[in-house]
PDB file of C-alpha atoms and ligand atoms in Angstrom:
ATOM      1  CA  MET X 196       0.000   0.000   0.000  1.00 55.00           C
ATOM      2  CA  LYS X 197       2.996   2.316  -0.215  1.00 59.00           C
ATOM      3  CA  ASP X 198       2.880   5.276  -2.560  1.00 62.00           C
ATOM      4  CA  THR X 199       5.127   5.347  -5.587  1.00 60.00           C
ATOM      5  CA  ARG X 200       4.751   9.030  -6.517  1.00 70.00           C
ATOM      6  CA  SER X 201       6.919  10.579  -3.802  1.00 77.00           C
ATOM      7  CA  ASN X 202      10.496  11.528  -4.473  1.00 91.00           C
ATOM      8  CA  PRO X 203      12.977  10.186  -1.896  1.00 94.00           C
ATOM      9  CA  GLU X 204      15.058  13.398  -2.090  1.00 95.00           C
ATOM     10  CA  ILE X 205      12.045  15.489  -1.079  1.00 97.00           C
ATOM     11  CA  LYS X 206      11.198  13.057   1.716  1.00 97.00           C
ATOM     12  CA  LYS X 207      14.773  13.290   2.922  1.00 97.00           C
ATOM     13  CA  PHE X 208      14.642  17.095   2.923  1.00 97.00           C
ATOM     14  CA  ALA X 209      11.399  17.126   4.924  1.00 98.00           C
ATOM     15  CA  GLY X 210      12.475  14.341   7.309  1.00 98.00           C
ATOM     16  CA  THR X 211      15.775  16.069   7.992  1.00 98.00           C
ATOM     17  CA  ALA X 212      13.982  19.364   8.697  1.00 98.00           C
ATOM     18  CA  ALA X 213      11.630  17.607  11.106  1.00 98.00           C
ATOM     19  CA  ALA X 214      14.591  16.332  13.138  1.00 98.00           C
ATOM     20  CA  ARG X 215      15.370  19.970  13.978  1.00 98.00           C
ATOM     21  CA  LEU X 216      12.120  20.225  15.960  1.00 98.00           C
ATOM     22  CA  ILE X 217      13.566  17.892  18.583  1.00 98.00           C
ATOM     23  CA  GLU X 218      15.110  19.601  21.597  1.00 98.00           C
ATOM     24  CA  ASP X 219      17.625  18.443  24.162  1.00 98.00           C
ATOM     25  CA  GLY X 220      16.045  16.314  26.896  1.00 98.00           C
ATOM     26  CA  MET X 221      12.899  15.414  24.952  1.00 98.00           C
ATOM     27  CA  VAL X 222      11.158  12.051  24.942  1.00 98.00           C
ATOM     28  CA  VAL X 223       9.923  11.750  21.360  1.00 98.00           C
ATOM     29  CA  GLY X 224       7.531   9.408  19.607  1.00 98.00           C
ATOM     30  CA  VAL X 225       9.148   8.211  16.397  1.00 98.00           C
ATOM     31  CA  GLY X 226       6.772   7.104  13.656  1.00 98.00           C
ATOM     32  CA  THR X 227       7.318   4.668  10.812  1.00 98.00           C
ATOM     33  CA  GLY X 228       8.018   4.822   7.086  1.00 97.00           C
ATOM     34  CA  SER X 229      10.532   6.058   4.570  1.00 97.00           C
ATOM     35  CA  THR X 230      10.177   9.763   5.509  1.00 98.00           C
ATOM     36  CA  ILE X 231      10.670   8.905   9.152  1.00 98.00           C
ATOM     37  CA  ALA X 232      13.734   6.824   8.292  1.00 98.00           C
ATOM     38  CA  PHE X 233      15.295  10.093   7.070  1.00 98.00           C
ATOM     39  CA  LEU X 234      14.259  11.816  10.298  1.00 98.00           C
ATOM     40  CA  ILE X 235      15.904   9.035  12.328  1.00 98.00           C
ATOM     41  CA  GLU X 236      19.102   9.369  10.284  1.00 98.00           C
ATOM     42  CA  ALA X 237      19.194  13.132  10.889  1.00 98.00           C
ATOM     43  CA  LEU X 238      18.408  12.694  14.570  1.00 98.00           C
ATOM     44  CA  GLY X 239      21.193  10.130  14.909  1.00 98.00           C
ATOM     45  CA  ARG X 240      23.583  12.678  13.396  1.00 98.00           C
ATOM     46  CA  ARG X 241      22.446  15.317  15.906  1.00 98.00           C
ATOM     47  CA  VAL X 242      22.963  12.864  18.772  1.00 97.00           C
ATOM     48  CA  ARG X 243      26.495  12.082  17.591  1.00 97.00           C
ATOM     49  CA  GLU X 244      27.569  15.563  16.518  1.00 97.00           C
ATOM     50  CA  GLU X 245      25.733  17.850  18.966  1.00 97.00           C
ATOM     51  CA  GLY X 246      25.543  15.485  21.935  1.00 97.00           C
ATOM     52  CA  LEU X 247      21.745  15.888  21.920  1.00 97.00           C
ATOM     53  CA  ARG X 248      20.187  13.821  24.713  1.00 97.00           C
ATOM     54  CA  VAL X 249      16.900  12.376  23.519  1.00 98.00           C
ATOM     55  CA  VAL X 250      14.871   9.259  24.094  1.00 98.00           C
ATOM     56  CA  GLY X 251      13.002   7.858  21.094  1.00 98.00           C
ATOM     57  CA  VAL X 252       9.805   5.860  21.492  1.00 98.00           C
ATOM     58  CA  PRO X 253       9.477   3.951  18.198  1.00 98.00           C
ATOM     59  CA  THR X 254       6.122   2.887  16.759  1.00 98.00           C
ATOM     60  CA  SER X 255       7.452  -0.140  14.900  1.00 97.00           C
ATOM     61  CA  PHE X 256      10.106  -2.784  14.865  1.00 97.00           C
ATOM     62  CA  GLN X 257      11.582  -1.115  11.766  1.00 97.00           C
ATOM     63  CA  SER X 258      12.013   2.267  13.472  1.00 98.00           C
ATOM     64  CA  ARG X 259      13.319   0.649  16.620  1.00 98.00           C
ATOM     65  CA  LEU X 260      16.024  -1.181  14.666  1.00 98.00           C
ATOM     66  CA  LEU X 261      17.089   1.995  12.884  1.00 98.00           C
ATOM     67  CA  CYS X 262      17.185   4.069  16.087  1.00 98.00           C
ATOM     68  CA  GLY X 263      19.338   1.394  17.734  1.00 97.00           C
ATOM     69  CA  LYS X 264      21.689   1.243  14.753  1.00 97.00           C
ATOM     70  CA  LEU X 265      22.156   5.021  14.791  1.00 97.00           C
ATOM     71  CA  GLY X 266      22.808   5.331  18.519  1.00 96.00           C
ATOM     72  CA  ILE X 267      19.464   6.831  19.568  1.00 98.00           C
ATOM     73  CA  THR X 268      18.350   5.709  23.021  1.00 98.00           C
ATOM     74  CA  VAL X 269      14.956   4.008  22.813  1.00 98.00           C
ATOM     75  CA  ARG X 270      12.205   3.313  25.286  1.00 98.00           C
ATOM     76  CA  ASP X 271       9.277   0.904  24.851  1.00 97.00           C
ATOM     77  CA  MET X 272       5.871   2.438  24.289  1.00 96.00           C
ATOM     78  CA  GLN X 273       4.513   0.311  27.085  1.00 96.00           C
ATOM     79  CA  ASP X 274       6.725   2.191  29.544  1.00 97.00           C
ATOM     80  CA  CYS X 275       5.374   5.615  28.535  1.00 96.00           C
ATOM     81  CA  ALA X 276       2.156   7.435  29.295  1.00 95.00           C
ATOM     82  CA  SER X 277       3.130  10.812  27.843  1.00 97.00           C
ATOM     83  CA  LEU X 278       5.653  12.241  25.396  1.00 98.00           C
ATOM     84  CA  ASP X 279       7.018  15.706  24.686  1.00 98.00           C
ATOM     85  CA  LEU X 280       6.554  15.388  20.939  1.00 98.00           C
ATOM     86  CA  ALA X 281       5.676  12.795  18.315  1.00 98.00           C
ATOM     87  CA  ILE X 282       6.639  12.998  14.642  1.00 98.00           C
ATOM     88  CA  ASP X 283       5.290  10.730  11.935  1.00 98.00           C
ATOM     89  CA  GLY X 284       4.654  10.459   8.223  1.00 98.00           C
ATOM     90  CA  ALA X 285       1.252  10.026   6.575  1.00 98.00           C
ATOM     91  CA  ASP X 286      -0.360   8.645   3.448  1.00 98.00           C
ATOM     92  CA  GLU X 287      -2.886  11.464   3.045  1.00 98.00           C
ATOM     93  CA  VAL X 288      -3.188  14.897   4.668  1.00 98.00           C
ATOM     94  CA  ASP X 289      -6.343  16.975   4.167  1.00 97.00           C
ATOM     95  CA  PRO X 290      -6.650  20.768   4.589  1.00 97.00           C
ATOM     96  CA  ARG X 291      -7.634  20.385   8.285  1.00 97.00           C
ATOM     97  CA  LEU X 292      -4.518  18.232   8.836  1.00 98.00           C
ATOM     98  CA  ASP X 293      -6.601  15.130   9.364  1.00 98.00           C
ATOM     99  CA  LEU X 294      -4.766  12.085   8.088  1.00 98.00           C
ATOM    100  CA  ILE X 295      -4.861   8.626   6.671  1.00 98.00           C
ATOM    101  CA  LYS X 296      -1.996   6.533   8.009  1.00 98.00           C
ATOM    102  CA  GLY X 297      -1.111   2.872   7.987  1.00 98.00           C
ATOM    103  CA  GLY X 298       0.669   2.390   4.668  1.00 97.00           C
ATOM    104  CA  GLY X 299       3.317   0.630   6.752  1.00 97.00           C
ATOM    105  CA  ALA X 300       0.674  -1.216   8.837  1.00 98.00           C
ATOM    106  CA  SER X 301       1.792   0.539  12.027  1.00 98.00           C
ATOM    107  CA  HIS X 302      -1.179   2.860  12.514  1.00 98.00           C
ATOM    108  CA  THR X 303      -2.414   1.381  15.788  1.00 98.00           C
ATOM    109  CA  ARG X 304       0.834   2.080  17.631  1.00 98.00           C
ATOM    110  CA  GLU X 305       1.209   5.348  15.727  1.00 98.00           C
ATOM    111  CA  LYS X 306      -2.168   6.567  16.941  1.00 98.00           C
ATOM    112  CA  VAL X 307      -1.394   5.703  20.556  1.00 98.00           C
ATOM    113  CA  VAL X 308       1.920   7.548  20.335  1.00 98.00           C
ATOM    114  CA  ALA X 309       0.325  10.563  18.597  1.00 98.00           C
ATOM    115  CA  MET X 310      -2.252  10.808  21.383  1.00 98.00           C
ATOM    116  CA  MET X 311       0.363  10.401  24.098  1.00 98.00           C
ATOM    117  CA  ALA X 312       2.331  13.392  22.861  1.00 98.00           C
ATOM    118  CA  LYS X 313       1.926  17.017  23.911  1.00 98.00           C
ATOM    119  CA  GLU X 314       2.387  17.851  20.240  1.00 98.00           C
ATOM    120  CA  PHE X 315       1.999  15.661  17.156  1.00 98.00           C
ATOM    121  CA  VAL X 316       3.704  16.828  13.965  1.00 98.00           C
ATOM    122  CA  VAL X 317       3.280  15.142  10.612  1.00 98.00           C
ATOM    123  CA  VAL X 318       6.013  15.256   7.981  1.00 98.00           C
ATOM    124  CA  VAL X 319       5.217  14.520   4.340  1.00 98.00           C
ATOM    125  CA  ASP X 320       6.041  15.456   0.788  1.00 97.00           C
ATOM    126  CA  GLU X 321       3.413  17.395  -1.122  1.00 96.00           C
ATOM    127  CA  THR X 322       2.098  14.362  -3.043  1.00 96.00           C
ATOM    128  CA  LYS X 323       0.367  13.423   0.228  1.00 97.00           C
ATOM    129  CA  LEU X 324      -1.810  16.566   0.305  1.00 97.00           C
ATOM    130  CA  VAL X 325      -5.400  15.807  -0.742  1.00 97.00           C
ATOM    131  CA  PRO X 326      -8.611  17.858  -0.844  1.00 96.00           C
ATOM    132  CA  ALA X 327     -10.445  15.162   1.142  1.00 96.00           C
ATOM    133  CA  LEU X 328      -9.400  11.954   2.894  1.00 97.00           C
ATOM    134  CA  GLY X 329      -9.903   8.827   0.816  1.00 95.00           C
ATOM    135  CA  THR X 330      -9.027  10.577  -2.465  1.00 92.00           C
ATOM    136  CA  THR X 331      -6.124   8.289  -3.303  1.00 94.00           C
ATOM    137  CA  PHE X 332      -5.742   5.925  -0.381  1.00 97.00           C
ATOM    138  CA  ALA X 333      -7.984   3.265   1.160  1.00 98.00           C
ATOM    139  CA  ILE X 334      -8.580   3.265   4.939  1.00 98.00           C
ATOM    140  CA  PRO X 335      -6.319   0.718   6.666  1.00 98.00           C
ATOM    141  CA  VAL X 336      -8.156  -1.209   9.374  1.00 98.00           C
ATOM    142  CA  GLU X 337      -6.228  -3.508  11.720  1.00 98.00           C
ATOM    143  CA  VAL X 338      -8.262  -6.638  12.435  1.00 98.00           C
ATOM    144  CA  ILE X 339      -7.721  -9.673  14.635  1.00 98.00           C
ATOM    145  CA  PRO X 340      -7.300 -12.692  12.332  1.00 98.00           C
ATOM    146  CA  SER X 341     -10.082 -14.763  13.907  1.00 98.00           C
ATOM    147  CA  ALA X 342     -12.616 -11.985  13.199  1.00 98.00           C
ATOM    148  CA  LEU X 343     -11.626 -11.536   9.556  1.00 98.00           C
ATOM    149  CA  ALA X 344     -14.707 -13.052   7.873  1.00 98.00           C
ATOM    150  CA  PHE X 345     -17.104 -11.296  10.263  1.00 98.00           C
ATOM    151  CA  VAL X 346     -15.370  -7.933   9.951  1.00 98.00           C
ATOM    152  CA  ASP X 347     -15.264  -8.277   6.158  1.00 98.00           C
ATOM    153  CA  ARG X 348     -19.056  -8.720   6.111  1.00 98.00           C
ATOM    154  CA  ARG X 349     -19.648  -5.758   8.427  1.00 98.00           C
ATOM    155  CA  LEU X 350     -17.353  -3.544   6.332  1.00 98.00           C
ATOM    156  CA  ARG X 351     -19.422  -4.401   3.240  1.00 98.00           C
ATOM    157  CA  ASP X 352     -22.632  -3.665   5.198  1.00 98.00           C
ATOM    158  CA  LEU X 353     -21.183  -0.182   5.867  1.00 97.00           C
ATOM    159  CA  GLY X 354     -20.761   0.360   2.107  1.00 97.00           C
ATOM    160  CA  GLY X 355     -17.027  -0.374   2.056  1.00 97.00           C
ATOM    161  CA  ALA X 356     -15.011  -2.444  -0.385  1.00 98.00           C
ATOM    162  CA  PRO X 357     -12.499  -4.302   1.803  1.00 98.00           C
ATOM    163  CA  SER X 358      -9.321  -5.937   0.618  1.00 98.00           C
ATOM    164  CA  LEU X 359      -7.025  -7.997   2.839  1.00 98.00           C
ATOM    165  CA  ARG X 360      -3.509  -6.565   2.550  1.00 98.00           C
ATOM    166  CA  MET X 361      -1.138  -9.203   1.202  1.00 98.00           C
ATOM    167  CA  ALA X 362       2.580  -9.371   1.924  1.00 97.00           C
ATOM    168  CA  VAL X 363       5.093  -8.785  -0.843  1.00 95.00           C
ATOM    169  CA  ALA X 364       8.121 -10.852   0.190  1.00 91.00           C
ATOM    170  CA  LYS X 365       6.091 -13.509   2.014  1.00 94.00           C
ATOM    171  CA  ASP X 366       3.138 -15.707   1.060  1.00 96.00           C
ATOM    172  CA  GLY X 367      -0.117 -14.725   2.694  1.00 98.00           C
ATOM    173  CA  PRO X 368      -1.336 -11.589   4.435  1.00 98.00           C
ATOM    174  CA  VAL X 369       0.675  -8.802   6.031  1.00 98.00           C
ATOM    175  CA  VAL X 370       0.994  -9.459   9.761  1.00 98.00           C
ATOM    176  CA  THR X 371       1.413  -6.307  11.848  1.00 98.00           C
ATOM    177  CA  ASP X 372       3.871  -5.833  14.705  1.00 97.00           C
ATOM    178  CA  ASN X 373       0.845  -6.593  16.916  1.00 97.00           C
ATOM    179  CA  GLY X 374       0.269  -9.967  15.196  1.00 98.00           C
ATOM    180  CA  GLN X 375      -2.913  -8.821  13.386  1.00 98.00           C
ATOM    181  CA  PHE X 376      -4.075  -8.416   9.778  1.00 98.00           C
ATOM    182  CA  VAL X 377      -4.752  -5.209   7.848  1.00 98.00           C
ATOM    183  CA  VAL X 378      -7.820  -4.765   5.680  1.00 98.00           C
ATOM    184  CA  ASP X 379      -7.747  -1.763   3.316  1.00 98.00           C
ATOM    185  CA  VAL X 380     -11.237  -0.403   2.812  1.00 98.00           C
ATOM    186  CA  ARG X 381     -12.464   1.961   0.114  1.00 98.00           C
ATOM    187  CA  PHE X 382     -15.642   3.879   0.826  1.00 97.00           C
ATOM    188  CA  PRO X 383     -17.712   5.724  -1.800  1.00 95.00           C
ATOM    189  CA  PRO X 384     -16.510   9.271  -2.596  1.00 91.00           C
ATOM    190  CA  ALA X 385     -17.913  11.983  -0.314  1.00 87.00           C
ATOM    191  CA  SER X 386     -18.518   9.523   2.540  1.00 91.00           C
ATOM    192  CA  ASP X 387     -18.599  11.095   5.996  1.00 96.00           C
ATOM    193  CA  LEU X 388     -15.426   9.414   7.231  1.00 97.00           C
ATOM    194  CA  ARG X 389     -15.710  10.800  10.773  1.00 97.00           C
ATOM    195  CA  HIS X 390     -19.004   8.998  11.070  1.00 97.00           C
ATOM    196  CA  THR X 391     -17.618   5.919   9.344  1.00 97.00           C
ATOM    197  CA  ASP X 392     -14.708   5.858  11.781  1.00 98.00           C
ATOM    198  CA  LEU X 393     -17.139   5.634  14.714  1.00 98.00           C
ATOM    199  CA  ASP X 394     -18.963   2.784  12.946  1.00 98.00           C
ATOM    200  CA  LEU X 395     -15.668   0.973  12.352  1.00 98.00           C
ATOM    201  CA  HIS X 396     -14.749   1.225  16.022  1.00 98.00           C
ATOM    202  CA  ARG X 397     -18.064  -0.433  16.946  1.00 98.00           C
ATOM    203  CA  ILE X 398     -17.200  -3.654  15.063  1.00 98.00           C
ATOM    204  CA  PRO X 399     -15.821  -6.309  17.423  1.00 98.00           C
ATOM    205  CA  GLY X 400     -12.512  -7.568  16.035  1.00 98.00           C
ATOM    206  CA  VAL X 401     -11.451  -4.158  14.710  1.00 98.00           C
ATOM    207  CA  VAL X 402      -8.372  -3.052  16.609  1.00 98.00           C
ATOM    208  CA  GLU X 403      -7.836   0.426  15.115  1.00 98.00           C
ATOM    209  CA  THR X 404      -8.254   2.420  11.938  1.00 98.00           C
ATOM    210  CA  GLY X 405      -5.800   4.582  10.018  1.00 98.00           C
ATOM    211  CA  LEU X 406      -8.039   7.673  10.258  1.00 98.00           C
ATOM    212  CA  PHE X 407      -6.347  10.315  12.413  1.00 98.00           C
ATOM    213  CA  PHE X 408      -8.773  13.129  13.230  1.00 98.00           C
ATOM    214  CA  ASP X 409      -7.834  16.213  15.289  1.00 98.00           C
ATOM    215  CA  LEU X 410      -4.383  14.924  16.188  1.00 98.00           C
ATOM    216  CA  ALA X 411      -1.753  16.737  14.121  1.00 98.00           C
ATOM    217  CA  SER X 412      -1.095  20.335  15.111  1.00 98.00           C
ATOM    218  CA  LYS X 413       1.343  20.991  12.301  1.00 98.00           C
ATOM    219  CA  ALA X 414       2.474  19.517   8.980  1.00 98.00           C
ATOM    220  CA  LEU X 415       5.934  19.974   7.521  1.00 98.00           C
ATOM    221  CA  VAL X 416       5.500  19.608   3.777  1.00 98.00           C
ATOM    222  CA  GLY X 417       8.410  19.042   1.434  1.00 98.00           C
ATOM    223  CA  GLY X 418       8.035  20.128  -2.167  1.00 97.00           C
ATOM    224  CA  GLY X 419       9.867  21.649  -5.101  1.00 95.00           C
ATOM    225  CA  SER X 420      12.275  19.536  -7.111  1.00 92.00           C
ATOM    226  CA  PRO X 421      15.090  17.256  -5.954  1.00 88.00           C
ATOM    227  CA  GLY X 422      17.714  19.864  -6.938  1.00 90.00           C
ATOM    228  CA  SER X 423      15.787  22.682  -5.309  1.00 94.00           C
ATOM    229  CA  PRO X 424      13.595  21.338  -2.495  1.00 95.00           C
ATOM    230  CA  THR X 425      11.241  23.566  -0.509  1.00 96.00           C
ATOM    231  CA  LEU X 426       9.594  23.260   2.878  1.00 97.00           C
ATOM    232  CA  ARG X 427       6.411  24.799   4.187  1.00 97.00           C
ATOM    233  CA  THR X 428       4.690  24.471   7.509  1.00 98.00           C
ATOM    234  CA  LEU X 429       0.925  24.102   7.673  1.00 98.00           C
ATOM    235  CA  THR X 430      -0.762  24.728  11.006  1.00 97.00           C
ATOM    236  CA  ARG X 431      -4.106  23.380  12.141  1.00 95.00           C
ATOM    237  CA  THR X 432      -6.752  26.056  12.308  1.00 83.00           C
ATOM    238  CA  ALA X 433      -9.377  25.371  14.984  1.00 72.00           C
TER     239      ALA X 433
HETATM  240  C1  5RP O 696       3.081   3.695   8.502  1.00 87.41           C
HETATM  241  C2  5RP O 696       2.614   5.035   8.085  1.00 87.41           C
HETATM  242  C3  5RP O 696       3.598   5.880   7.345  1.00 87.41           C
HETATM  243  O1  5RP O 696       3.888   7.001   8.119  1.00 87.41           O
HETATM  244  C4  5RP O 696       2.999   6.272   6.019  1.00 87.41           C
HETATM  245  O2  5RP O 696       2.717   5.086   5.291  1.00 87.41           O
HETATM  246  C5  5RP O 696       3.947   7.169   5.206  1.00 87.41           C
HETATM  247  O3  5RP O 696       5.072   6.444   4.822  1.00 87.41           O
HETATM  248  P1  5RP O 696       6.197   7.035   3.873  1.00 87.41           P
HETATM  249  O4  5RP O 696       6.879   8.123   4.641  1.00 87.41           O
HETATM  250  O5  5RP O 696       7.079   5.853   3.588  1.00 87.41           O
HETATM  251  O6  5RP O 696       5.542   7.547   2.619  1.00 87.41           O
HETATM  252  O7  5RP O 696       1.516   5.458   8.334  1.00 87.41           O
HETATM  253  O8  5RP O 696       2.043   2.944   9.056  1.00 87.41           O
END
């Protein structure tokens, strides 16, 4: 479910800029994905070169491995109840800074970490900006495997078109870091996704959705061209 339109150079520019938001002494939620991998690289450099003291709370095995490799101290999510800041990527960002996340199947942990943080900042390249959520991306829904058939039926009853996410370098479905499956659901255009999100949370067997409403306070958006990248900051209004 990863996008193929984004340019890695622009992601790197935005991810590197996001690492500058982190201050000495912070405990920071570290999201997942290719943009966040660039943030982790830049943060590792700041730790080594500036002696920055930070603790990273990774939202995935992938981010944890990278933090460890680059010398960033990590703490388990389960040992945290609050964070100074959380930074993460996204698959879609609408004008209110509501998001679709979960292209890397980590949205459940990512949502917990986003909510734990005093401030949640999203970092993306401009291909992720959409007029309305659901424009390009389906809604990832994490589901416990034993409820798959039931949840699939309920998703169809809600007007969705569900598709079990399949692994690429493994036979069978994607299995999340929580040991669950991901179902990507498309809803008809102009659906009221806030309402749909409440309906999704009422289905037993649904763990979490990739809809992030009212969580991001700011978006760092990379744009321009690889030779001449630009960065703008969007701020949530009300
Ligand atoms: C993982 C996510 C990622 O943040 C999202 O998929 C964006 O990834 P990338 O920076 O690789 O485009 O939600 O679950």
